[in-house]
Amino acid sequence: MLLKGLYKVEFETPRRKAVGVLFAEDGKLRGGSSAFAFIGSYEQDGGSIRGEVMSRRHTSDPNFPSVFGVDEVRVDFYGSSIGDFAQVEGVAAEAPTLGFKAVLTRICD
């Protein structure tokens, strides 16, 4: 299934979990959460997905800590999509010892 539309994204590192939204279309990713903006790109070959996303803090609020422990990161990810779901994993260049996993659930086209 083509990665396209608005998705709920649940992501985690060994530090903590968080939730946000991502809009995917034509190789671009845009989204965010209460404290972070997400901007990135992806390529898809069949069910395989590969890409990168930048996460940057937009609101200074201690109630919303970064899952990486820093406020700006670039995450390289890979994974797969099946139907209305996608699963990816990867690593942030700024926190290379922390693994990253995310599940995307389509909300709408």
mmCIF file of N, CA, C and O in Angstrom:
data_model
loop_
_atom_site.group_PDB
_atom_site.id
_atom_site.type_symbol
_atom_site.label_atom_id
_atom_site.label_comp_id
_atom_site.label_asym_id
_atom_site.label_seq_id
_atom_site.Cartn_x
_atom_site.Cartn_y
_atom_site.Cartn_z
ATOM 1 N N MET A 1 0.844 -1.190 0.000
ATOM 2 C CA MET A 1 0.000 0.000 0.000
ATOM 3 C C MET A 1 0.878 1.238 0.000
ATOM 4 O O MET A 1 1.855 1.317 0.720
ATOM 5 N N LEU A 2 0.513 2.210 -0.789
ATOM 6 C CA LEU A 2 1.255 3.455 -0.896
ATOM 7 C C LEU A 2 1.098 4.274 0.382
ATOM 8 O O LEU A 2 -0.012 4.435 0.889
ATOM 9 N N LEU A 3 2.214 4.766 0.894
ATOM 10 C CA LEU A 3 2.200 5.637 2.069
ATOM 11 C C LEU A 3 1.679 7.001 1.615
ATOM 12 O O LEU A 3 2.363 7.733 0.903
ATOM 13 N N LYS A 4 0.440 7.300 1.984
ATOM 14 C CA LYS A 4 -0.178 8.548 1.556
ATOM 15 C C LYS A 4 -1.330 8.870 2.486
ATOM 16 O O LYS A 4 -2.147 8.008 2.791
ATOM 17 N N GLY A 5 -1.380 10.112 2.969
ATOM 18 C CA GLY A 5 -2.469 10.547 3.820
ATOM 19 C C GLY A 5 -1.988 11.015 5.182
ATOM 20 O O GLY A 5 -0.798 11.204 5.412
ATOM 21 N N LEU A 6 -2.945 11.187 6.077
ATOM 22 C CA LEU A 6 -2.667 11.627 7.443
ATOM 23 C C LEU A 6 -2.577 10.412 8.351
ATOM 24 O O LEU A 6 -3.465 9.552 8.342
ATOM 25 N N TYR A 7 -1.500 10.349 9.133
ATOM 26 C CA TYR A 7 -1.242 9.206 10.016
ATOM 27 C C TYR A 7 -1.037 9.653 11.456
ATOM 28 O O TYR A 7 -0.428 10.700 11.707
ATOM 29 N N LYS A 8 -1.530 8.852 12.380
ATOM 30 C CA LYS A 8 -1.110 8.953 13.775
ATOM 31 C C LYS A 8 0.220 8.228 13.840
ATOM 32 O O LYS A 8 0.363 7.132 13.275
ATOM 33 N N VAL A 9 1.220 8.823 14.490
ATOM 34 C CA VAL A 9 2.512 8.165 14.613
ATOM 35 C C VAL A 9 2.838 7.991 16.097
ATOM 36 O O VAL A 9 2.804 8.942 16.872
ATOM 37 N N GLU A 10 3.054 6.742 16.487
ATOM 38 C CA GLU A 10 3.458 6.398 17.854
ATOM 39 C C GLU A 10 4.910 5.969 17.770
ATOM 40 O O GLU A 10 5.228 5.007 17.079
ATOM 41 N N PHE A 11 5.790 6.695 18.450
ATOM 42 C CA PHE A 11 7.206 6.387 18.336
ATOM 43 C C PHE A 11 7.839 6.272 19.711
ATOM 44 O O PHE A 11 7.311 6.772 20.697
ATOM 45 N N GLU A 12 8.975 5.564 19.729
ATOM 46 C CA GLU A 12 9.648 5.360 21.006
ATOM 47 C C GLU A 12 11.140 5.122 20.813
ATOM 48 O O GLU A 12 11.590 4.697 19.754
ATOM 49 N N THR A 13 11.855 5.447 21.868
ATOM 50 C CA THR A 13 13.262 5.092 22.037
ATOM 51 C C THR A 13 13.346 4.455 23.419
ATOM 52 O O THR A 13 12.352 4.448 24.147
ATOM 53 N N PRO A 14 14.494 3.941 23.809
ATOM 54 C CA PRO A 14 14.607 3.407 25.169
ATOM 55 C C PRO A 14 14.357 4.463 26.254
ATOM 56 O O PRO A 14 14.059 4.121 27.397
ATOM 57 N N ARG A 15 14.424 5.744 25.902
ATOM 58 C CA ARG A 15 14.202 6.835 26.871
ATOM 59 C C ARG A 15 12.720 7.033 27.198
ATOM 60 O O ARG A 15 12.356 7.276 28.327
ATOM 61 N N ARG A 16 11.855 7.002 26.153
ATOM 62 C CA ARG A 16 10.420 7.257 26.365
ATOM 63 C C ARG A 16 9.628 7.056 25.081
ATOM 64 O O ARG A 16 10.196 6.835 24.027
ATOM 65 N N LYS A 17 8.298 7.208 25.209
ATOM 66 C CA LYS A 17 7.373 7.103 24.077
ATOM 67 C C LYS A 17 6.715 8.458 23.847
ATOM 68 O O LYS A 17 6.617 9.263 24.769
ATOM 69 N N ALA A 18 6.215 8.665 22.615
ATOM 70 C CA ALA A 18 5.498 9.893 22.287
ATOM 71 C C ALA A 18 4.548 9.619 21.123
ATOM 72 O O ALA A 18 4.637 8.579 20.462
ATOM 73 N N VAL A 19 3.657 10.559 20.871
ATOM 74 C CA VAL A 19 2.659 10.436 19.814
ATOM 75 C C VAL A 19 2.561 11.760 19.068
ATOM 76 O O VAL A 19 2.683 12.833 19.661
ATOM 77 N N GLY A 20 2.322 11.673 17.773
ATOM 78 C CA GLY A 20 2.117 12.862 16.955
ATOM 79 C C GLY A 20 1.346 12.496 15.714
ATOM 80 O O GLY A 20 0.738 11.424 15.640
ATOM 81 N N VAL A 21 1.371 13.372 14.717
ATOM 82 C CA VAL A 21 0.739 13.108 13.437
ATOM 83 C C VAL A 21 1.739 13.404 12.323
ATOM 84 O O VAL A 21 2.642 14.216 12.471
ATOM 85 N N LEU A 22 1.571 12.699 11.198
ATOM 86 C CA LEU A 22 2.384 12.907 10.000
ATOM 87 C C LEU A 22 1.476 12.877 8.782
ATOM 88 O O LEU A 22 0.597 12.016 8.689
ATOM 89 N N PHE A 23 1.726 13.777 7.852
ATOM 90 C CA PHE A 23 1.046 13.742 6.575
ATOM 91 C C PHE A 23 2.069 13.318 5.534
ATOM 92 O O PHE A 23 3.134 13.943 5.415
ATOM 93 N N ALA A 24 1.770 12.259 4.797
ATOM 94 C CA ALA A 24 2.672 11.720 3.779
ATOM 95 C C ALA A 24 2.049 11.883 2.405
ATOM 96 O O ALA A 24 0.888 11.492 2.205
ATOM 97 N N GLU A 25 2.830 12.461 1.476
ATOM 98 C CA GLU A 25 2.347 12.579 0.101
ATOM 99 C C GLU A 25 3.509 12.921 -0.817
ATOM 100 O O GLU A 25 4.315 13.809 -0.509
ATOM 101 N N ASP A 26 3.579 12.199 -1.927
ATOM 102 C CA ASP A 26 4.577 12.468 -2.973
ATOM 103 C C ASP A 26 6.001 12.547 -2.434
ATOM 104 O O ASP A 26 6.778 13.412 -2.814
ATOM 105 N N GLY A 27 6.346 11.657 -1.508
ATOM 106 C CA GLY A 27 7.699 11.599 -0.979
ATOM 107 C C GLY A 27 8.014 12.595 0.116
ATOM 108 O O GLY A 27 9.141 12.662 0.591
ATOM 109 N N LYS A 28 7.022 13.367 0.557
ATOM 110 C CA LYS A 28 7.245 14.361 1.609
ATOM 111 C C LYS A 28 6.502 13.959 2.871
ATOM 112 O O LYS A 28 5.397 13.427 2.812
ATOM 113 N N LEU A 29 7.110 14.257 4.017
ATOM 114 C CA LEU A 29 6.507 14.033 5.328
ATOM 115 C C LEU A 29 6.436 15.369 6.055
ATOM 116 O O LEU A 29 7.440 16.093 6.132
ATOM 117 N N ARG A 30 5.273 15.689 6.610
ATOM 118 C CA ARG A 30 5.073 16.906 7.388
ATOM 119 C C ARG A 30 4.186 16.559 8.566
ATOM 120 O O ARG A 30 3.190 15.861 8.414
ATOM 121 N N GLY A 31 4.536 17.076 9.752
ATOM 122 C CA GLY A 31 3.691 16.782 10.902
ATOM 123 C C GLY A 31 4.236 17.380 12.164
ATOM 124 O O GLY A 31 5.044 18.303 12.147
ATOM 125 N N GLY A 32 3.785 16.820 13.285
ATOM 126 C CA GLY A 32 4.258 17.326 14.556
ATOM 127 C C GLY A 32 3.494 16.770 15.736
ATOM 128 O O GLY A 32 2.660 15.869 15.615
ATOM 129 N N SER A 33 3.819 17.352 16.870
ATOM 130 C CA SER A 33 3.181 17.020 18.137
ATOM 131 C C SER A 33 2.984 18.325 18.893
ATOM 132 O O SER A 33 3.186 19.408 18.325
ATOM 133 N N SER A 34 2.653 18.258 20.162
ATOM 134 C CA SER A 34 2.434 19.473 20.950
ATOM 135 C C SER A 34 3.688 20.321 21.097
ATOM 136 O O SER A 34 3.582 21.518 21.338
ATOM 137 N N ALA A 35 4.861 19.734 20.944
ATOM 138 C CA ALA A 35 6.102 20.489 21.142
ATOM 139 C C ALA A 35 7.101 20.370 19.998
ATOM 140 O O ALA A 35 8.073 21.119 19.959
ATOM 141 N N PHE A 36 6.884 19.449 19.052
ATOM 142 C CA PHE A 36 7.874 19.217 17.996
ATOM 143 C C PHE A 36 7.242 19.259 16.608
ATOM 144 O O PHE A 36 6.107 18.816 16.424
ATOM 145 N N ALA A 37 7.992 19.770 15.638
ATOM 146 C CA ALA A 37 7.603 19.730 14.228
ATOM 147 C C ALA A 37 8.428 18.643 13.552
ATOM 148 O O ALA A 37 9.606 18.450 13.873
ATOM 149 N N PHE A 38 7.812 17.923 12.607
ATOM 150 C CA PHE A 38 8.481 16.855 11.859
ATOM 151 C C PHE A 38 8.451 17.210 10.372
ATOM 152 O O PHE A 38 7.377 17.465 9.820
ATOM 153 N N ILE A 39 9.604 17.200 9.738
ATOM 154 C CA ILE A 39 9.717 17.493 8.315
ATOM 155 C C ILE A 39 10.680 16.483 7.710
ATOM 156 O O ILE A 39 11.787 16.302 8.227
ATOM 157 N N GLY A 40 10.251 15.801 6.651
ATOM 158 C CA GLY A 40 11.137 14.799 6.079
ATOM 159 C C GLY A 40 10.731 14.369 4.690
ATOM 160 O O GLY A 40 9.881 14.982 4.037
ATOM 161 N N SER A 41 11.366 13.284 4.268
ATOM 162 C CA SER A 41 11.097 12.723 2.954
ATOM 163 C C SER A 41 11.193 11.207 3.039
ATOM 164 O O SER A 41 11.791 10.665 3.970
ATOM 165 N N TYR A 42 10.600 10.543 2.045
ATOM 166 C CA TYR A 42 10.636 9.084 2.013
ATOM 167 C C TYR A 42 10.592 8.605 0.579
ATOM 168 O O TYR A 42 10.151 9.325 -0.331
ATOM 169 N N GLU A 43 11.051 7.385 0.392
ATOM 170 C CA GLU A 43 10.940 6.678 -0.872
ATOM 171 C C GLU A 43 10.281 5.355 -0.573
ATOM 172 O O GLU A 43 10.485 4.770 0.492
ATOM 173 N N GLN A 44 9.504 4.890 -1.521
ATOM 174 C CA GLN A 44 8.814 3.622 -1.328
ATOM 175 C C GLN A 44 9.019 2.739 -2.543
ATOM 176 O O GLN A 44 8.927 3.184 -3.680
ATOM 177 N N ASP A 45 9.326 1.471 -2.268
ATOM 178 C CA ASP A 45 9.481 0.463 -3.315
ATOM 179 C C ASP A 45 8.606 -0.715 -2.902
ATOM 180 O O ASP A 45 8.988 -1.491 -2.031
ATOM 181 N N GLY A 46 7.422 -0.789 -3.489
ATOM 182 C CA GLY A 46 6.473 -1.802 -3.045
ATOM 183 C C GLY A 46 6.064 -1.493 -1.616
ATOM 184 O O GLY A 46 5.678 -0.379 -1.299
ATOM 185 N N GLY A 47 6.207 -2.477 -0.732
ATOM 186 C CA GLY A 47 5.873 -2.268 0.667
ATOM 187 C C GLY A 47 7.019 -1.739 1.502
ATOM 188 O O GLY A 47 6.840 -1.424 2.672
ATOM 189 N N SER A 48 8.206 -1.597 0.919
ATOM 190 C CA SER A 48 9.372 -1.105 1.662
ATOM 191 C C SER A 48 9.434 0.417 1.653
ATOM 192 O O SER A 48 9.200 1.051 0.625
ATOM 193 N N ILE A 49 9.769 0.976 2.796
ATOM 194 C CA ILE A 49 9.874 2.434 2.962
ATOM 195 C C ILE A 49 11.268 2.756 3.497
ATOM 196 O O ILE A 49 11.791 2.059 4.354
ATOM 197 N N ARG A 50 11.818 3.861 3.012
ATOM 198 C CA ARG A 50 13.116 4.354 3.491
ATOM 199 C C ARG A 50 13.068 5.872 3.430
ATOM 200 O O ARG A 50 12.502 6.436 2.501
ATOM 201 N N GLY A 51 13.639 6.537 4.440
ATOM 202 C CA GLY A 51 13.638 7.990 4.399
ATOM 203 C C GLY A 51 14.338 8.617 5.576
ATOM 204 O O GLY A 51 15.085 7.955 6.307
ATOM 205 N N GLU A 52 14.093 9.907 5.728
ATOM 206 C CA GLU A 52 14.652 10.652 6.851
ATOM 207 C C GLU A 52 13.642 11.693 7.294
ATOM 208 O O GLU A 52 12.827 12.166 6.497
ATOM 209 N N VAL A 53 13.686 12.011 8.575
ATOM 210 C CA VAL A 53 12.803 13.039 9.121
ATOM 211 C C VAL A 53 13.585 13.854 10.143
ATOM 212 O O VAL A 53 14.365 13.309 10.923
ATOM 213 N N MET A 54 13.396 15.170 10.079
ATOM 214 C CA MET A 54 13.976 16.083 11.062
ATOM 215 C C MET A 54 12.904 16.376 12.102
ATOM 216 O O MET A 54 11.738 16.617 11.748
ATOM 217 N N SER A 55 13.297 16.350 13.349
ATOM 218 C CA SER A 55 12.404 16.723 14.440
ATOM 219 C C SER A 55 13.015 17.940 15.121
ATOM 220 O O SER A 55 14.185 17.921 15.499
ATOM 221 N N ARG A 56 12.206 18.999 15.252
ATOM 222 C CA ARG A 56 12.706 20.251 15.836
ATOM 223 C C ARG A 56 11.659 20.793 16.809
ATOM 224 O O ARG A 56 10.480 20.882 16.481
ATOM 225 N N ARG A 57 12.127 21.144 18.006
ATOM 226 C CA ARG A 57 11.220 21.684 19.026
ATOM 227 C C ARG A 57 10.673 23.037 18.569
ATOM 228 O O ARG A 57 11.409 23.896 18.116
ATOM 229 N N HIS A 58 9.346 23.225 18.718
ATOM 230 C CA HIS A 58 8.725 24.512 18.407
ATOM 231 C C HIS A 58 8.131 25.185 19.637
ATOM 232 O O HIS A 58 7.816 26.366 19.611
ATOM 233 N N THR A 59 7.973 24.428 20.735
ATOM 234 C CA THR A 59 7.405 24.967 21.967
ATOM 235 C C THR A 59 8.238 24.487 23.147
ATOM 236 O O THR A 59 8.453 23.290 23.311
ATOM 237 N N SER A 60 8.680 25.440 23.937
ATOM 238 C CA SER A 60 9.476 25.093 25.117
ATOM 239 C C SER A 60 8.526 24.740 26.260
ATOM 240 O O SER A 60 7.891 25.614 26.847
ATOM 241 N N ASP A 61 8.399 23.443 26.532
ATOM 242 C CA ASP A 61 7.498 22.966 27.582
ATOM 243 C C ASP A 61 8.100 21.707 28.191
ATOM 244 O O ASP A 61 8.217 20.683 27.518
ATOM 245 N N PRO A 62 8.488 21.750 29.467
ATOM 246 C CA PRO A 62 9.099 20.577 30.105
ATOM 247 C C PRO A 62 8.166 19.369 30.199
ATOM 248 O O PRO A 62 8.621 18.258 30.454
ATOM 249 N N ASN A 63 6.863 19.554 29.977
ATOM 250 C CA ASN A 63 5.933 18.429 29.996
ATOM 251 C C ASN A 63 6.042 17.566 28.736
ATOM 252 O O ASN A 63 5.435 16.502 28.676
ATOM 253 N N PHE A 64 6.772 18.052 27.723
ATOM 254 C CA PHE A 64 6.940 17.322 26.471
ATOM 255 C C PHE A 64 8.426 17.160 26.156
ATOM 256 O O PHE A 64 8.959 17.822 25.265
ATOM 257 N N PRO A 65 9.108 16.254 26.873
ATOM 258 C CA PRO A 65 10.539 16.047 26.621
ATOM 259 C C PRO A 65 10.769 15.279 25.318
ATOM 260 O O PRO A 65 9.898 14.540 24.849
ATOM 261 N N SER A 66 11.930 15.459 24.750
ATOM 262 C CA SER A 66 12.320 14.744 23.533
ATOM 263 C C SER A 66 12.554 13.269 23.838
ATOM 264 O O SER A 66 13.125 12.926 24.871
ATOM 265 N N VAL A 67 12.144 12.392 22.925
ATOM 266 C CA VAL A 67 12.412 10.965 23.099
ATOM 267 C C VAL A 67 13.898 10.661 22.926
ATOM 268 O O VAL A 67 14.364 9.594 23.314
ATOM 269 N N PHE A 68 14.650 11.613 22.359
ATOM 270 C CA PHE A 68 16.088 11.428 22.151
ATOM 271 C C PHE A 68 16.941 12.154 23.181
ATOM 272 O O PHE A 68 18.140 11.954 23.243
ATOM 273 N N GLY A 69 16.335 13.053 23.965
ATOM 274 C CA GLY A 69 17.100 13.806 24.950
ATOM 275 C C GLY A 69 17.700 15.087 24.387
ATOM 276 O O GLY A 69 18.334 15.833 25.119
ATOM 277 N N VAL A 70 17.510 15.366 23.102
ATOM 278 C CA VAL A 70 17.947 16.615 22.476
ATOM 279 C C VAL A 70 16.778 17.152 21.650
ATOM 280 O O VAL A 70 15.910 16.396 21.210
ATOM 281 N N ASP A 71 16.771 18.467 21.421
ATOM 282 C CA ASP A 71 15.609 19.104 20.803
ATOM 283 C C ASP A 71 15.608 19.163 19.284
ATOM 284 O O ASP A 71 14.626 19.584 18.689
ATOM 285 N N GLU A 72 16.689 18.765 18.644
ATOM 286 C CA GLU A 72 16.710 18.740 17.187
ATOM 287 C C GLU A 72 17.498 17.523 16.720
ATOM 288 O O GLU A 72 18.663 17.365 17.094
ATOM 289 N N VAL A 73 16.858 16.664 15.942
ATOM 290 C CA VAL A 73 17.517 15.449 15.445
ATOM 291 C C VAL A 73 17.117 15.167 14.006
ATOM 292 O O VAL A 73 16.078 15.629 13.531
ATOM 293 N N ARG A 74 17.964 14.406 13.327
ATOM 294 C CA ARG A 74 17.638 13.860 12.007
ATOM 295 C C ARG A 74 17.629 12.350 12.144
ATOM 296 O O ARG A 74 18.626 11.747 12.519
ATOM 297 N N VAL A 75 16.504 11.728 11.843
ATOM 298 C CA VAL A 75 16.351 10.278 11.969
ATOM 299 C C VAL A 75 16.323 9.660 10.580
ATOM 300 O O VAL A 75 15.513 10.048 9.737
ATOM 301 N N ASP A 76 17.220 8.726 10.323
ATOM 302 C CA ASP A 76 17.170 7.901 9.120
ATOM 303 C C ASP A 76 16.370 6.656 9.482
ATOM 304 O O ASP A 76 16.652 6.018 10.496
ATOM 305 N N PHE A 77 15.378 6.307 8.658
ATOM 306 C CA PHE A 77 14.518 5.183 8.999
ATOM 307 C C PHE A 77 14.284 4.273 7.793
ATOM 308 O O PHE A 77 14.488 4.660 6.648
ATOM 309 N N TYR A 78 13.833 3.063 8.100
ATOM 310 C CA TYR A 78 13.434 2.088 7.077
ATOM 311 C C TYR A 78 12.350 1.213 7.674
ATOM 312 O O TYR A 78 12.225 1.103 8.898
ATOM 313 N N GLY A 79 11.548 0.620 6.824
ATOM 314 C CA GLY A 79 10.490 -0.243 7.324
ATOM 315 C C GLY A 79 9.576 -0.682 6.215
ATOM 316 O O GLY A 79 9.969 -0.760 5.050
ATOM 317 N N SER A 80 8.307 -0.943 6.572
ATOM 318 C CA SER A 80 7.361 -1.458 5.591
ATOM 319 C C SER A 80 5.962 -0.944 5.886
ATOM 320 O O SER A 80 5.647 -0.553 7.007
ATOM 321 N N SER A 81 5.127 -0.948 4.837
ATOM 322 C CA SER A 81 3.730 -0.568 5.000
ATOM 323 C C SER A 81 2.851 -1.727 4.565
ATOM 324 O O SER A 81 3.164 -2.439 3.608
ATOM 325 N N ILE A 82 1.771 -1.915 5.304
ATOM 326 C CA ILE A 82 0.793 -2.956 5.001
ATOM 327 C C ILE A 82 -0.582 -2.356 5.258
ATOM 328 O O ILE A 82 -0.903 -2.005 6.403
ATOM 329 N N GLY A 83 -1.369 -2.197 4.207
ATOM 330 C CA GLY A 83 -2.703 -1.628 4.369
ATOM 331 C C GLY A 83 -2.637 -0.232 4.942
ATOM 332 O O GLY A 83 -1.954 0.632 4.415
ATOM 333 N N ASP A 84 -3.349 0.007 6.030
ATOM 334 C CA ASP A 84 -3.408 1.332 6.656
ATOM 335 C C ASP A 84 -2.340 1.537 7.724
ATOM 336 O O ASP A 84 -2.424 2.488 8.504
ATOM 337 N N PHE A 85 -1.329 0.681 7.767
ATOM 338 C CA PHE A 85 -0.291 0.753 8.784
ATOM 339 C C PHE A 85 1.096 0.755 8.159
ATOM 340 O O PHE A 85 1.302 0.213 7.074
ATOM 341 N N ALA A 86 2.037 1.342 8.883
ATOM 342 C CA ALA A 86 3.445 1.250 8.514
ATOM 343 C C ALA A 86 4.244 1.107 9.802
ATOM 344 O O ALA A 86 3.860 1.639 10.848
ATOM 345 N N GLN A 87 5.319 0.351 9.728
ATOM 346 C CA GLN A 87 6.246 0.199 10.853
ATOM 347 C C GLN A 87 7.628 0.559 10.347
ATOM 348 O O GLN A 87 8.043 0.068 9.287
ATOM 349 N N VAL A 88 8.323 1.415 11.112
ATOM 350 C CA VAL A 88 9.673 1.807 10.731
ATOM 351 C C VAL A 88 10.572 1.768 11.960
ATOM 352 O O VAL A 88 10.098 1.799 13.098
ATOM 353 N N GLU A 89 11.853 1.715 11.695
ATOM 354 C CA GLU A 89 12.847 1.830 12.756
ATOM 355 C C GLU A 89 14.055 2.534 12.189
ATOM 356 O O GLU A 89 14.209 2.653 10.978
ATOM 357 N N GLY A 90 14.885 3.030 13.080
ATOM 358 C CA GLY A 90 16.062 3.737 12.606
ATOM 359 C C GLY A 90 16.877 4.279 13.750
ATOM 360 O O GLY A 90 16.773 3.822 14.890
ATOM 361 N N VAL A 91 17.667 5.312 13.423
ATOM 362 C CA VAL A 91 18.566 5.905 14.400
ATOM 363 C C VAL A 91 18.722 7.386 14.082
ATOM 364 O O VAL A 91 18.656 7.794 12.921
ATOM 365 N N ALA A 92 18.896 8.188 15.121
ATOM 366 C CA ALA A 92 19.152 9.615 14.960
ATOM 367 C C ALA A 92 20.656 9.854 14.978
ATOM 368 O O ALA A 92 21.363 9.302 15.828
ATOM 369 N N ALA A 93 21.125 10.668 14.062
ATOM 370 C CA ALA A 93 22.551 10.986 13.998
ATOM 371 C C ALA A 93 23.033 11.605 15.309
ATOM 372 O O ALA A 93 24.168 11.371 15.732
ATOM 373 N N GLU A 94 22.179 12.360 15.975
ATOM 374 C CA GLU A 94 22.551 13.044 17.213
ATOM 375 C C GLU A 94 22.487 12.147 18.444
ATOM 376 O O GLU A 94 22.949 12.541 19.510
ATOM 377 N N ALA A 95 21.902 10.965 18.325
ATOM 378 C CA ALA A 95 21.804 10.015 19.438
ATOM 379 C C ALA A 95 21.958 8.598 18.882
ATOM 380 O O ALA A 95 21.026 7.790 18.938
ATOM 381 N N PRO A 96 23.122 8.277 18.323
ATOM 382 C CA PRO A 96 23.285 7.010 17.605
ATOM 383 C C PRO A 96 23.163 5.747 18.450
ATOM 384 O O PRO A 96 22.963 4.669 17.896
ATOM 385 N N THR A 97 23.228 5.854 19.768
ATOM 386 C CA THR A 97 23.117 4.663 20.609
ATOM 387 C C THR A 97 21.669 4.329 20.970
ATOM 388 O O THR A 97 21.413 3.285 21.559
ATOM 389 N N LEU A 98 20.733 5.223 20.619
ATOM 390 C CA LEU A 98 19.320 4.991 20.924
ATOM 391 C C LEU A 98 18.599 4.475 19.686
ATOM 392 O O LEU A 98 18.566 5.140 18.662
ATOM 393 N N GLY A 99 18.005 3.315 19.788
ATOM 394 C CA GLY A 99 17.188 2.813 18.696
ATOM 395 C C GLY A 99 15.862 3.552 18.654
ATOM 396 O O GLY A 99 15.364 4.037 19.671
ATOM 397 N N PHE A 100 15.290 3.660 17.478
ATOM 398 C CA PHE A 100 14.032 4.365 17.253
ATOM 399 C C PHE A 100 13.064 3.435 16.540
ATOM 400 O O PHE A 100 13.437 2.766 15.576
ATOM 401 N N LYS A 101 11.829 3.373 17.014
ATOM 402 C CA LYS A 101 10.776 2.584 16.365
ATOM 403 C C LYS A 101 9.519 3.436 16.293
ATOM 404 O O LYS A 101 9.251 4.231 17.191
ATOM 405 N N ALA A 102 8.746 3.246 15.225
ATOM 406 C CA ALA A 102 7.494 3.983 15.083
ATOM 407 C C ALA A 102 6.457 3.138 14.373
ATOM 408 O O ALA A 102 6.797 2.325 13.503
ATOM 409 N N VAL A 103 5.200 3.309 14.751
ATOM 410 C CA VAL A 103 4.067 2.700 14.086
ATOM 411 C C VAL A 103 3.180 3.826 13.587
ATOM 412 O O VAL A 103 2.796 4.722 14.360
ATOM 413 N N LEU A 104 2.866 3.806 12.299
ATOM 414 C CA LEU A 104 1.998 4.790 11.681
ATOM 415 C C LEU A 104 0.653 4.137 11.376
ATOM 416 O O LEU A 104 0.616 3.059 10.790
ATOM 417 N N THR A 105 -0.413 4.790 11.795
ATOM 418 C CA THR A 105 -1.769 4.304 11.563
ATOM 419 C C THR A 105 -2.525 5.365 10.768
ATOM 420 O O THR A 105 -2.674 6.509 11.241
ATOM 421 N N ARG A 106 -3.000 5.000 9.581
ATOM 422 C CA ARG A 106 -3.695 5.978 8.746
ATOM 423 C C ARG A 106 -4.978 6.460 9.414
ATOM 424 O O ARG A 106 -5.786 5.664 9.890
ATOM 425 N N ILE A 107 -5.141 7.784 9.417
ATOM 426 C CA ILE A 107 -6.357 8.417 9.925
ATOM 427 C C ILE A 107 -7.307 8.691 8.756
ATOM 428 O O ILE A 107 -8.501 8.431 8.844
ATOM 429 N N CYS A 108 -6.758 9.253 7.671
ATOM 430 C CA CYS A 108 -7.551 9.516 6.471
ATOM 431 C C CYS A 108 -6.613 9.775 5.299
ATOM 432 O O CYS A 108 -5.406 9.939 5.478
ATOM 433 N N ASP A 109 -7.177 9.789 4.080
ATOM 434 C CA ASP A 109 -6.384 10.054 2.867
ATOM 435 C C ASP A 109 -5.957 11.504 2.799
ATOM 436 O O ASP A 109 -6.508 12.373 3.335
#
